[in-house]
PDB file of C-alpha atoms in Angstrom:
ATOM      1  CA  MET A 137     111.169  50.772  81.940  1.00 95.00           C
ATOM      2  CA  SER A 138     109.251  54.005  82.546  1.00 98.00           C
ATOM      3  CA  PHE A 139     105.842  54.567  83.449  1.00 99.00           C
ATOM      4  CA  GLU A 140     106.473  58.323  84.007  1.00 98.00           C
ATOM      5  CA  ASN A 141     102.901  59.800  83.151  1.00 98.00           C
ATOM      6  CA  ARG A 142     101.287  56.637  82.978  1.00 99.00           C
ATOM      7  CA  VAL A 143      98.220  56.092  85.254  1.00 99.00           C
ATOM      8  CA  ALA A 144      97.597  52.480  86.677  1.00 99.00           C
ATOM      9  CA  VAL A 145      94.928  50.893  88.810  1.00 99.00           C
ATOM     10  CA  VAL A 146      95.851  47.442  90.757  1.00 99.00           C
ATOM     11  CA  THR A 147      92.672  46.002  92.575  1.00 98.00           C
ATOM     12  CA  GLY A 148      93.600  43.747  95.840  1.00 96.00           C
ATOM     13  CA  ALA A 149      96.445  46.205  96.197  1.00 97.00           C
ATOM     14  CA  GLY A 150      96.316  46.112  99.741  1.00 95.00           C
ATOM     15  CA  SER A 151      98.638  43.105 100.502  1.00 92.00           C
ATOM     16  CA  GLY A 152     100.409  40.141  98.838  1.00 93.00           C
ATOM     17  CA  LEU A 153     100.712  40.522  94.533  1.00 96.00           C
ATOM     18  CA  GLY A 154      98.454  43.294  94.039  1.00 97.00           C
ATOM     19  CA  ARG A 155     100.970  45.246  96.740  1.00 97.00           C
ATOM     20  CA  GLY A 156     103.888  44.581  94.859  1.00 97.00           C
ATOM     21  CA  TYR A 157     102.661  46.176  91.595  1.00 98.00           C
ATOM     22  CA  ALA A 158     100.970  48.672  92.434  1.00 99.00           C
ATOM     23  CA  LEU A 159     104.317  49.438  94.744  1.00 99.00           C
ATOM     24  CA  GLU A 160     106.747  49.002  91.794  1.00 99.00           C
ATOM     25  CA  LEU A 161     104.580  50.929  88.992  1.00 99.00           C
ATOM     26  CA  ALA A 162     104.611  53.926  91.597  1.00 99.00           C
ATOM     27  CA  ARG A 163     108.827  53.562  91.797  1.00 99.00           C
ATOM     28  CA  ARG A 164     108.980  53.159  88.284  1.00 99.00           C
ATOM     29  CA  GLY A 165     106.798  56.911  87.637  1.00 99.00           C
ATOM     30  CA  ALA A 166     103.278  55.435  87.011  1.00 99.00           C
ATOM     31  CA  LYS A 167      99.971  56.978  89.252  1.00 99.00           C
ATOM     32  CA  VAL A 168      98.535  54.228  90.966  1.00 99.00           C
ATOM     33  CA  VAL A 169      94.829  53.502  92.096  1.00 99.00           C
ATOM     34  CA  VAL A 170      95.332  51.248  94.971  1.00 98.00           C
ATOM     35  CA  ASN A 171      92.267  49.604  95.044  1.00 98.00           C
ATOM     36  CA  ASP A 172      91.248  47.010  98.214  1.00 96.00           C
ATOM     37  CA  LEU A 173      88.809  46.119 100.280  1.00 87.00           C
ATOM     38  CA  GLY A 174      90.701  44.723 103.003  1.00 80.00           C
ATOM     39  CA  GLY A 175      88.914  41.984 103.905  1.00 66.00           C
ATOM     40  CA  SER A 176      90.086  38.522 105.120  1.00 63.00           C
ATOM     41  CA  PRO A 177      91.713  36.214 102.854  1.00 64.00           C
ATOM     42  CA  SER A 178      88.356  34.908 102.704  1.00 60.00           C
ATOM     43  CA  GLY A 179      86.837  37.566 101.428  1.00 59.00           C
ATOM     44  CA  GLU A 180      85.222  38.965 104.990  1.00 66.00           C
ATOM     45  CA  GLY A 181      84.663  41.806 106.623  1.00 59.00           C
ATOM     46  CA  ALA A 182      86.435  45.392 104.593  1.00 59.00           C
ATOM     47  CA  SER A 183      88.982  47.712 106.347  1.00 70.00           C
ATOM     48  CA  ALA A 184      90.435  51.012 105.133  1.00 73.00           C
ATOM     49  CA  SER A 185      93.656  50.721 106.346  1.00 88.00           C
ATOM     50  CA  ALA A 186      94.494  48.202 104.026  1.00 92.00           C
ATOM     51  CA  ALA A 187      95.094  50.229 100.778  1.00 96.00           C
ATOM     52  CA  GLN A 188      95.397  53.843 102.511  1.00 96.00           C
ATOM     53  CA  ILE A 189      99.151  51.698 104.252  1.00 97.00           C
ATOM     54  CA  VAL A 190     100.139  51.281 100.895  1.00 98.00           C
ATOM     55  CA  VAL A 191      98.750  54.416  99.728  1.00 98.00           C
ATOM     56  CA  ASP A 192     100.983  56.509 102.759  1.00 98.00           C
ATOM     57  CA  THR A 193     103.982  53.862 101.482  1.00 98.00           C
ATOM     58  CA  ILE A 194     103.790  55.096  98.109  1.00 99.00           C
ATOM     59  CA  ARG A 195     104.042  59.292  99.062  1.00 99.00           C
ATOM     60  CA  SER A 196     105.833  58.329 101.475  1.00 98.00           C
ATOM     61  CA  ALA A 197     108.770  57.469  98.667  1.00 98.00           C
ATOM     62  CA  GLY A 198     107.191  60.773  96.804  1.00 98.00           C
ATOM     63  CA  GLY A 199     104.609  58.503  94.340  1.00 99.00           C
ATOM     64  CA  GLU A 200     101.462  59.779  93.172  1.00 99.00           C
ATOM     65  CA  ALA A 201      98.887  57.131  94.504  1.00 99.00           C
ATOM     66  CA  VAL A 202      95.229  57.312  95.434  1.00 99.00           C
ATOM     67  CA  ALA A 203      92.972  54.594  97.817  1.00 98.00           C
ATOM     68  CA  SER A 204      89.644  53.088  97.246  1.00 97.00           C
ATOM     69  CA  MET A 205      87.527  50.772  98.491  1.00 95.00           C
ATOM     70  CA  ASP A 206      84.965  50.325  96.180  1.00 96.00           C
ATOM     71  CA  SER A 207      83.980  46.828  95.594  1.00 95.00           C
ATOM     72  CA  VAL A 208      85.069  45.103  92.350  1.00 97.00           C
ATOM     73  CA  ALA A 209      82.163  42.213  93.145  1.00 96.00           C
ATOM     74  CA  THR A 210      79.790  44.974  91.286  1.00 97.00           C
ATOM     75  CA  ARG A 211      79.196  47.071  88.504  1.00 98.00           C
ATOM     76  CA  GLU A 212      78.886  49.752  90.464  1.00 98.00           C
ATOM     77  CA  GLY A 213      81.906  49.387  92.510  1.00 98.00           C
ATOM     78  CA  GLY A 214      83.887  48.562  89.416  1.00 98.00           C
ATOM     79  CA  ALA A 215      82.982  51.780  87.894  1.00 99.00           C
ATOM     80  CA  ALA A 216      83.596  53.830  91.096  1.00 98.00           C
ATOM     81  CA  ILE A 217      87.509  52.093  90.993  1.00 99.00           C
ATOM     82  CA  ILE A 218      87.946  53.696  87.559  1.00 99.00           C
ATOM     83  CA  GLN A 219      86.354  56.581  87.801  1.00 99.00           C
ATOM     84  CA  THR A 220      88.362  57.272  90.954  1.00 99.00           C
ATOM     85  CA  ALA A 221      91.847  57.913  88.442  1.00 99.00           C
ATOM     86  CA  LEU A 222      89.209  58.926  85.589  1.00 99.00           C
ATOM     87  CA  ASP A 223      89.001  62.026  88.109  1.00 99.00           C
ATOM     88  CA  THR A 224      91.905  62.643  90.010  1.00 99.00           C
ATOM     89  CA  TRP A 225      94.451  62.242  86.662  1.00 99.00           C
ATOM     90  CA  GLY A 226      92.206  61.948  83.716  1.00 98.00           C
ATOM     91  CA  LYS A 227      92.878  58.744  82.494  1.00 99.00           C
ATOM     92  CA  VAL A 228      94.089  55.025  82.950  1.00 99.00           C
ATOM     93  CA  ASP A 229      96.504  53.272  81.288  1.00 99.00           C
ATOM     94  CA  VAL A 230      97.079  50.443  82.907  1.00 99.00           C
ATOM     95  CA  LEU A 231      94.413  47.343  84.708  1.00 99.00           C
ATOM     96  CA  ILE A 232      95.936  45.091  86.821  1.00 99.00           C
ATOM     97  CA  SER A 233      93.265  42.908  88.168  1.00 98.00           C
ATOM     98  CA  ASN A 234      94.079  41.330  90.856  1.00 97.00           C
ATOM     99  CA  ALA A 235      91.235  41.113  93.542  1.00 94.00           C
ATOM    100  CA  GLY A 236      90.181  37.834  95.106  1.00 92.00           C
ATOM    101  CA  PHE A 237      90.016  35.679  97.966  1.00 88.00           C
ATOM    102  CA  LEU A 238      89.601  31.646  98.294  1.00 91.00           C
ATOM    103  CA  ARG A 239      87.188  29.719 100.337  1.00 92.00           C
ATOM    104  CA  ASN A 240      87.654  26.201  99.401  1.00 90.00           C
ATOM    105  CA  ASN A 241      85.765  22.955  99.461  1.00 91.00           C
ATOM    106  CA  ARG A 242      85.020  19.495  97.970  1.00 92.00           C
ATOM    107  CA  PHE A 243      82.949  19.970  94.755  1.00 93.00           C
ATOM    108  CA  GLU A 244      80.421  17.781  95.757  1.00 96.00           C
ATOM    109  CA  ASP A 245      80.029  20.293  99.277  1.00 95.00           C
ATOM    110  CA  LEU A 246      80.452  23.383  97.371  1.00 96.00           C
ATOM    111  CA  SER A 247      77.717  25.641  98.343  1.00 97.00           C
ATOM    112  CA  ASP A 248      76.042  29.271  97.026  1.00 98.00           C
ATOM    113  CA  ASN A 249      77.971  31.239  99.731  1.00 96.00           C
ATOM    114  CA  GLU A 250      81.157  29.713  98.187  1.00 96.00           C
ATOM    115  CA  ILE A 251      80.604  29.850  94.629  1.00 97.00           C
ATOM    116  CA  ASP A 252      79.120  33.285  94.843  1.00 97.00           C
ATOM    117  CA  PRO A 253      81.405  35.040  95.993  1.00 96.00           C
ATOM    118  CA  ILE A 254      83.995  33.935  94.301  1.00 97.00           C
ATOM    119  CA  VAL A 255      82.485  33.898  90.745  1.00 97.00           C
ATOM    120  CA  ASP A 256      81.448  37.786  91.493  1.00 97.00           C
ATOM    121  CA  VAL A 257      85.239  38.968  92.968  1.00 97.00           C
ATOM    122  CA  HIS A 258      87.367  36.734  90.108  1.00 97.00           C
ATOM    123  CA  LEU A 259      85.021  36.389  87.100  1.00 98.00           C
ATOM    124  CA  LYS A 260      82.417  39.412  87.800  1.00 98.00           C
ATOM    125  CA  GLY A 261      84.791  41.200  88.743  1.00 98.00           C
ATOM    126  CA  ALA A 262      87.224  41.362  86.142  1.00 98.00           C
ATOM    127  CA  PHE A 263      83.910  42.795  83.953  1.00 99.00           C
ATOM    128  CA  TYR A 264      83.335  45.435  85.848  1.00 99.00           C
ATOM    129  CA  VAL A 265      86.448  46.958  86.789  1.00 99.00           C
ATOM    130  CA  GLY A 266      87.524  45.859  82.830  1.00 99.00           C
ATOM    131  CA  GLN A 267      84.780  47.153  80.997  1.00 99.00           C
ATOM    132  CA  PRO A 268      84.924  50.557  82.595  1.00 99.00           C
ATOM    133  CA  ALA A 269      88.730  50.875  81.757  1.00 99.00           C
ATOM    134  CA  TYR A 270      89.008  49.226  78.706  1.00 99.00           C
ATOM    135  CA  ARG A 271      86.446  52.268  77.981  1.00 99.00           C
ATOM    136  CA  ALA A 272      88.417  54.669  79.064  1.00 99.00           C
ATOM    137  CA  MET A 273      91.424  52.965  77.114  1.00 99.00           C
ATOM    138  CA  ARG A 274      90.116  52.838  73.851  1.00 99.00           C
ATOM    139  CA  ALA A 275      88.749  57.024  73.477  1.00 99.00           C
ATOM    140  CA  GLN A 276      92.839  57.822  74.022  1.00 98.00           C
ATOM    141  CA  GLY A 277      93.915  54.464  71.413  1.00 99.00           C
ATOM    142  CA  TYR A 278      96.383  53.127  74.560  1.00 99.00           C
ATOM    143  CA  GLY A 279      95.945  50.408  77.115  1.00 99.00           C
ATOM    144  CA  ARG A 280      97.847  47.711  78.800  1.00 99.00           C
ATOM    145  CA  ILE A 281      95.108  45.036  80.680  1.00 99.00           C
ATOM    146  CA  LEU A 282      96.355  41.960  82.966  1.00 99.00           C
ATOM    147  CA  PHE A 283      93.974  39.334  84.241  1.00 99.00           C
ATOM    148  CA  THR A 284      95.566  37.469  87.082  1.00 97.00           C
ATOM    149  CA  GLY A 285      94.341  33.695  86.168  1.00 96.00           C
ATOM    150  CA  SER A 286      95.989  30.420  88.363  1.00 91.00           C
ATOM    151  CA  SER A 287      97.773  27.489  87.562  1.00 88.00           C
ATOM    152  CA  SER A 288      94.612  25.937  89.676  1.00 88.00           C
ATOM    153  CA  GLY A 289      92.099  27.094  86.507  1.00 90.00           C
ATOM    154  CA  MET A 290      94.850  25.796  83.784  1.00 89.00           C
ATOM    155  CA  PHE A 291      95.850  22.663  85.132  1.00 87.00           C
ATOM    156  CA  GLY A 292      93.228  21.509  87.975  1.00 85.00           C
ATOM    157  CA  HIS A 293      93.675  21.502  92.055  1.00 84.00           C
ATOM    158  CA  ALA A 294      91.367  19.551  94.013  1.00 86.00           C
ATOM    159  CA  TRP A 295      89.861  21.634  96.389  1.00 89.00           C
ATOM    160  CA  GLN A 296      89.075  24.662  94.081  1.00 90.00           C
ATOM    161  CA  ALA A 297      86.981  23.916  91.941  1.00 94.00           C
ATOM    162  CA  ASN A 298      84.741  27.237  92.209  1.00 97.00           C
ATOM    163  CA  TYR A 299      88.270  28.933  92.206  1.00 95.00           C
ATOM    164  CA  ALA A 300      89.360  27.124  89.728  1.00 94.00           C
ATOM    165  CA  ALA A 301      86.676  27.791  86.882  1.00 97.00           C
ATOM    166  CA  SER A 302      86.608  31.388  87.864  1.00 97.00           C
ATOM    167  CA  LYS A 303      89.848  31.479  87.125  1.00 96.00           C
ATOM    168  CA  ALA A 304      89.912  29.425  83.845  1.00 96.00           C
ATOM    169  CA  GLY A 305      87.372  31.788  82.773  1.00 98.00           C
ATOM    170  CA  MET A 306      90.476  34.913  82.815  1.00 98.00           C
ATOM    171  CA  VAL A 307      91.644  33.057  79.920  1.00 97.00           C
ATOM    172  CA  GLY A 308      88.663  33.387  77.999  1.00 97.00           C
ATOM    173  CA  LEU A 309      87.980  36.693  78.865  1.00 98.00           C
ATOM    174  CA  SER A 310      91.623  37.739  78.164  1.00 99.00           C
ATOM    175  CA  ASN A 311      91.491  36.014  74.552  1.00 98.00           C
ATOM    176  CA  ALA A 312      88.119  38.283  73.762  1.00 98.00           C
ATOM    177  CA  VAL A 313      89.359  41.375  75.125  1.00 99.00           C
ATOM    178  CA  ALA A 314      92.825  41.431  73.029  1.00 99.00           C
ATOM    179  CA  ILE A 315      90.724  40.830  69.798  1.00 98.00           C
ATOM    180  CA  GLU A 316      88.577  43.351  70.068  1.00 98.00           C
ATOM    181  CA  GLY A 317      91.445  45.443  71.600  1.00 99.00           C
ATOM    182  CA  SER A 318      94.061  45.045  69.045  1.00 98.00           C
ATOM    183  CA  ALA A 319      92.347  48.081  67.177  1.00 98.00           C
ATOM    184  CA  TYR A 320      92.320  50.017  69.547  1.00 99.00           C
ATOM    185  CA  GLY A 321      96.084  50.130  71.019  1.00 99.00           C
ATOM    186  CA  ILE A 322      94.970  47.775  74.012  1.00 99.00           C
ATOM    187  CA  GLN A 323      96.945  45.055  74.897  1.00 99.00           C
ATOM    188  CA  SER A 324      95.562  42.060  77.243  1.00 99.00           C
ATOM    189  CA  ASN A 325      97.291  39.198  78.512  1.00 98.00           C
ATOM    190  CA  VAL A 326      96.859  36.487  81.898  1.00 98.00           C
ATOM    191  CA  LEU A 327      99.205  36.141  84.271  1.00 96.00           C
ATOM    192  CA  LEU A 328      99.082  32.769  86.484  1.00 93.00           C
ATOM    193  CA  PRO A 329     101.275  33.860  89.641  1.00 92.00           C
ATOM    194  CA  ASN A 330     102.545  30.970  92.290  1.00 84.00           C
ATOM    195  CA  ALA A 331     103.788  33.032  95.143  1.00 72.00           C
ATOM    196  CA  LEU A 332     103.542  33.107  98.851  1.00 68.00           C
ATOM    197  CA  SER A 333     100.648  35.389 100.477  1.00 58.00           C
ATOM    198  CA  ARG A 334      97.732  35.750 102.249  1.00 51.00           C
ATOM    199  CA  LEU A 335      95.951  33.156 100.715  1.00 50.00           C
ATOM    200  CA  GLU A 336      98.067  30.608 101.703  1.00 55.00           C
ATOM    201  CA  GLU A 337      96.089  30.920 105.496  1.00 53.00           C
ATOM    202  CA  VAL A 338      92.640  29.597 103.576  1.00 52.00           C
ATOM    203  CA  MET A 339      94.832  26.711 101.608  1.00 55.00           C
ATOM    204  CA  THR A 340      92.414  23.201 102.748  1.00 59.00           C
ATOM    205  CA  PRO A 341      94.637  20.272 103.716  1.00 60.00           C
ATOM    206  CA  GLY A 342      91.789  18.048 103.323  1.00 67.00           C
ATOM    207  CA  TYR A 343      92.304  17.844  99.445  1.00 66.00           C
ATOM    208  CA  MET A 344      95.331  15.348 100.808  1.00 72.00           C
ATOM    209  CA  GLU A 345      92.064  13.051 100.524  1.00 80.00           C
ATOM    210  CA  ILE A 346      92.553  12.600  97.326  1.00 80.00           C
ATOM    211  CA  PRO A 347      94.556   9.483  97.585  1.00 81.00           C
ATOM    212  CA  ALA A 348      96.011  10.574  93.259  1.00 77.00           C
ATOM    213  CA  PHE A 349      96.516  14.350  94.618  1.00 73.00           C
ATOM    214  CA  ALA A 350      98.408  13.283  97.688  1.00 76.00           C
ATOM    215  CA  GLU A 351     100.968  11.075  95.402  1.00 78.00           C
ATOM    216  CA  ALA A 352     101.166  13.061  93.538  1.00 74.00           C
ATOM    217  CA  LEU A 353     101.682  17.023  96.063  1.00 71.00           C
ATOM    218  CA  GLN A 354     104.034  14.589  98.207  1.00 76.00           C
ATOM    219  CA  ALA A 355     106.276  13.706  95.015  1.00 75.00           C
ATOM    220  CA  THR A 356     106.650  17.299  94.235  1.00 75.00           C
ATOM    221  CA  ASP A 357     110.626  18.008  94.298  1.00 75.00           C
ATOM    222  CA  PHE A 358     110.275  21.640  96.344  1.00 71.00           C
ATOM    223  CA  SER A 359     114.144  22.188  96.520  1.00 73.00           C
ATOM    224  CA  PHE A 360     113.874  24.549  93.274  1.00 68.00           C
ATOM    225  CA  ALA A 361     111.199  26.954  95.257  1.00 72.00           C
ATOM    226  CA  ASP A 362     112.971  27.532  98.075  1.00 75.00           C
ATOM    227  CA  GLY A 363     113.204  31.133  99.284  1.00 81.00           C
ATOM    228  CA  ARG A 364     111.640  31.705  95.409  1.00 77.00           C
ATOM    229  CA  MET A 365     107.478  32.355  96.260  1.00 78.00           C
ATOM    230  CA  PRO A 366     107.428  35.941  97.549  1.00 84.00           C
ATOM    231  CA  PRO A 367     105.662  38.839  95.680  1.00 89.00           C
ATOM    232  CA  GLU A 368     108.717  40.103  94.660  1.00 92.00           C
ATOM    233  CA  PHE A 369     109.418  36.871  92.564  1.00 91.00           C
ATOM    234  CA  THR A 370     106.233  37.725  90.209  1.00 95.00           C
ATOM    235  CA  VAL A 371     106.169  41.654  90.121  1.00 97.00           C
ATOM    236  CA  PRO A 372     108.882  41.621  86.899  1.00 97.00           C
ATOM    237  CA  LEU A 373     106.446  39.991  84.810  1.00 97.00           C
ATOM    238  CA  ALA A 374     103.930  41.465  85.733  1.00 98.00           C
ATOM    239  CA  ILE A 375     105.295  45.327  85.021  1.00 98.00           C
ATOM    240  CA  TYR A 376     106.754  43.905  81.938  1.00 98.00           C
ATOM    241  CA  LEU A 377     103.699  42.816  80.653  1.00 98.00           C
ATOM    242  CA  VAL A 378     101.686  46.272  81.217  1.00 99.00           C
ATOM    243  CA  SER A 379     104.597  48.239  79.930  1.00 98.00           C
ATOM    244  CA  GLU A 380     105.055  50.249  77.134  1.00 98.00           C
ATOM    245  CA  ALA A 381     107.973  47.982  75.580  1.00 98.00           C
ATOM    246  CA  CYS A 382     106.138  45.105  75.917  1.00 98.00           C
ATOM    247  CA  SER A 383     104.136  43.955  72.648  1.00 97.00           C
ATOM    248  CA  ALA A 384     102.688  40.268  73.321  1.00 97.00           C
ATOM    249  CA  THR A 385      99.035  40.247  73.934  1.00 98.00           C
ATOM    250  CA  GLN A 386      96.560  37.500  73.963  1.00 97.00           C
ATOM    251  CA  GLY A 387      99.426  35.611  76.074  1.00 97.00           C
ATOM    252  CA  ILE A 388      98.747  33.419  79.496  1.00 96.00           C
ATOM    253  CA  TYR A 389     102.095  33.988  81.253  1.00 94.00           C
ATOM    254  CA  SER A 390     103.217  31.750  84.428  1.00 91.00           C
ATOM    255  CA  SER A 391     105.621  32.709  87.530  1.00 90.00           C
ATOM    256  CA  ASN A 392     106.777  30.289  89.766  1.00 85.00           C
ATOM    257  CA  SER A 393     110.066  30.061  91.822  1.00 82.00           C
ATOM    258  CA  GLY A 394     111.932  32.484  89.392  1.00 85.00           C
ATOM    259  CA  ARG A 395     110.634  30.443  86.122  1.00 86.00           C
ATOM    260  CA  TYR A 396     108.943  32.367  83.606  1.00 90.00           C
ATOM    261  CA  ALA A 397     106.922  30.952  81.185  1.00 90.00           C
ATOM    262  CA  ARG A 398     104.052  30.949  78.767  1.00 92.00           C
ATOM    263  CA  VAL A 399     101.255  28.872  78.528  1.00 91.00           C
ATOM    264  CA  ARG A 400      99.411  27.704  75.714  1.00 90.00           C
ATOM    265  CA  VAL A 401      95.667  25.684  74.854  1.00 89.00           C
ATOM    266  CA  CYS A 402      97.035  23.654  72.228  1.00 88.00           C
ATOM    267  CA  GLU A 403      94.711  21.366  69.830  1.00 89.00           C
ATOM    268  CA  ALA A 404      96.067  18.030  68.546  1.00 90.00           C
ATOM    269  CA  GLU A 405      95.342  17.156  64.960  1.00 91.00           C
ATOM    270  CA  GLY A 406      93.001  14.541  65.802  1.00 95.00           C
ATOM    271  CA  TRP A 407      90.822  12.803  63.137  1.00 95.00           C
ATOM    272  CA  VAL A 408      88.766  13.613  60.559  1.00 94.00           C
ATOM    273  CA  ALA A 409      85.381  11.369  59.676  1.00 95.00           C
ATOM    274  CA  PRO A 410      85.271  10.212  56.010  1.00 93.00           C
ATOM    275  CA  ALA A 411      84.336  12.408  53.515  1.00 91.00           C
ATOM    276  CA  GLY A 412      80.522  12.882  52.850  1.00 92.00           C
ATOM    277  CA  THR A 413      77.237  14.461  55.024  1.00 91.00           C
ATOM    278  CA  THR A 414      77.145  11.452  56.968  1.00 95.00           C
ATOM    279  CA  PRO A 415      78.213  12.192  60.908  1.00 96.00           C
ATOM    280  CA  PRO A 416      80.401   9.507  62.172  1.00 97.00           C
ATOM    281  CA  SER A 417      79.011   7.113  64.681  1.00 97.00           C
ATOM    282  CA  ALA A 418      79.721   7.395  68.390  1.00 98.00           C
ATOM    283  CA  GLU A 419      81.546   3.429  67.516  1.00 97.00           C
ATOM    284  CA  ASP A 420      83.462   5.709  64.991  1.00 97.00           C
ATOM    285  CA  ILE A 421      84.416   7.633  67.692  1.00 97.00           C
ATOM    286  CA  ALA A 422      85.689   5.434  69.826  1.00 98.00           C
ATOM    287  CA  SER A 423      87.833   3.475  67.039  1.00 98.00           C
ATOM    288  CA  HIS A 424      89.613   6.565  66.286  1.00 97.00           C
ATOM    289  CA  PHE A 425      89.440   8.155  69.981  1.00 97.00           C
ATOM    290  CA  GLU A 426      93.600   7.398  69.899  1.00 96.00           C
ATOM    291  CA  ASP A 427      94.254   9.094  67.037  1.00 94.00           C
ATOM    292  CA  ILE A 428      91.872  11.661  68.354  1.00 95.00           C
ATOM    293  CA  SER A 429      93.823  12.338  71.570  1.00 95.00           C
ATOM    294  CA  GLU A 430      97.521  11.608  70.364  1.00 92.00           C
ATOM    295  CA  LEU A 431      99.548  15.138  71.059  1.00 88.00           C
ATOM    296  CA  ARG A 432     102.440  14.018  68.946  1.00 85.00           C
ATOM    297  CA  GLU A 433     101.375  16.922  66.560  1.00 83.00           C
ATOM    298  CA  PHE A 434      99.020  19.745  67.068  1.00 82.00           C
ATOM    299  CA  SER A 435      98.517  23.462  66.254  1.00 78.00           C
ATOM    300  CA  LEU A 436      98.142  26.642  68.515  1.00 74.00           C
ATOM    301  CA  PRO A 437      94.632  28.142  67.580  1.00 69.00           C
ATOM    302  CA  ARG A 438      94.860  32.502  67.604  1.00 68.00           C
ATOM    303  CA  HIS A 439      90.784  32.033  67.894  1.00 62.00           C
ATOM    304  CA  ASN A 440      88.076  29.506  67.101  1.00 62.00           C
ATOM    305  CA  TYR A 441      87.458  30.746  63.693  1.00 65.00           C
ATOM    306  CA  ASP A 442      91.441  29.047  63.322  1.00 68.00           C
ATOM    307  CA  GLU A 443      89.884  25.503  64.054  1.00 64.00           C
ATOM    308  CA  PHE A 444      88.415  25.507  60.370  1.00 70.00           C
ATOM    309  CA  THR A 445      91.172  26.279  58.146  1.00 75.00           C
ATOM    310  CA  ILE A 446      93.199  24.535  60.665  1.00 77.00           C
ATOM    311  CA  GLY A 447      90.781  21.201  60.137  1.00 74.00           C
ATOM    312  CA  ALA A 448      91.075  21.634  56.363  1.00 78.00           C
ATOM    313  CA  GLN A 449      94.854  21.639  56.739  1.00 84.00           C
ATOM    314  CA  VAL A 450      94.608  18.166  58.576  1.00 81.00           C
ATOM    315  CA  ALA A 451      91.534  16.486  56.421  1.00 81.00           C
ATOM    316  CA  ARG A 452      93.751  17.301  53.039  1.00 84.00           C
ATOM    317  CA  LYS A 453      96.784  15.825  55.202  1.00 85.00           C
ATOM    318  CA  GLN A 454      94.735  12.757  55.948  1.00 84.00           C
ATOM    319  CA  GLY A 455      93.327  12.693  52.281  1.00 85.00           C
ATOM    320  CA  VAL A 456      89.735  13.923  53.401  1.00 80.00           C
ATOM    321  CA  HIS A 457      89.997  16.830  51.682  1.00 70.00           C
ATOM    322  CA  SER A 458      91.393  18.782  48.477  1.00 59.00           C
TER     323      SER A 458
END
């Protein structure tokens, strides 16, 4: 799977998963912008050495790479990251939006200093680097974008409401980008990586104070994951998703200990209110809540308008609509 003549931008590429993505893309022939502010796992400080060390590693192996220390957390920084690729190689074919850090706390105790920087880097940062990359890709009629989500965003995690909300936003963002980009050869997907990285340094054990969460964690069978959580186990899925060989778009994919799986948001068949223009009451909802919640039958909307078509189909099935 070659990336010869492709230009890739990887944010958060100074360590962990991002470093793995950058090295593998370069090994396969891509020219790589290695972006990393060089901050701590909690987003503090900066160091030029993080990105430059990865660049030096790529160059020493015969590859091409340049370093970027610009921050994804500002529109100017995001534009500068993409401009580095355009100034150096004239195009952008691949964007892996991976930059991020953690500032965990109880939901009720999260301060603006714990909410705003997380949203700025994870969610707004995906816009700030994604928009200029998208414009360049649209002009050339080709592009692959991979946004980094998280199982915390899809399924929930205690003490990570700020992070989970930002990561859940990646799904909506990628869905919209995939739909808009389909006319211009641009594909967009979300990766939910489970890998040991330096972010584990700031995982707060305080969430064990929540009995249900603590019990679930203690009951989890981690035996399958033993030795299978280094970034190298996630890199292959990311590389495929941003390759020319991949035709998938508007997808969510999980990588966990060597298990790779598609993740979907589904919609239950639900209950349709009686025909006519009189809305149901809250009591009607309560009496049919089991039907509303039952997932025995479900659908997979491709976009929000699918809900109307699916709704009409279910209404016919339930005898409410002809």
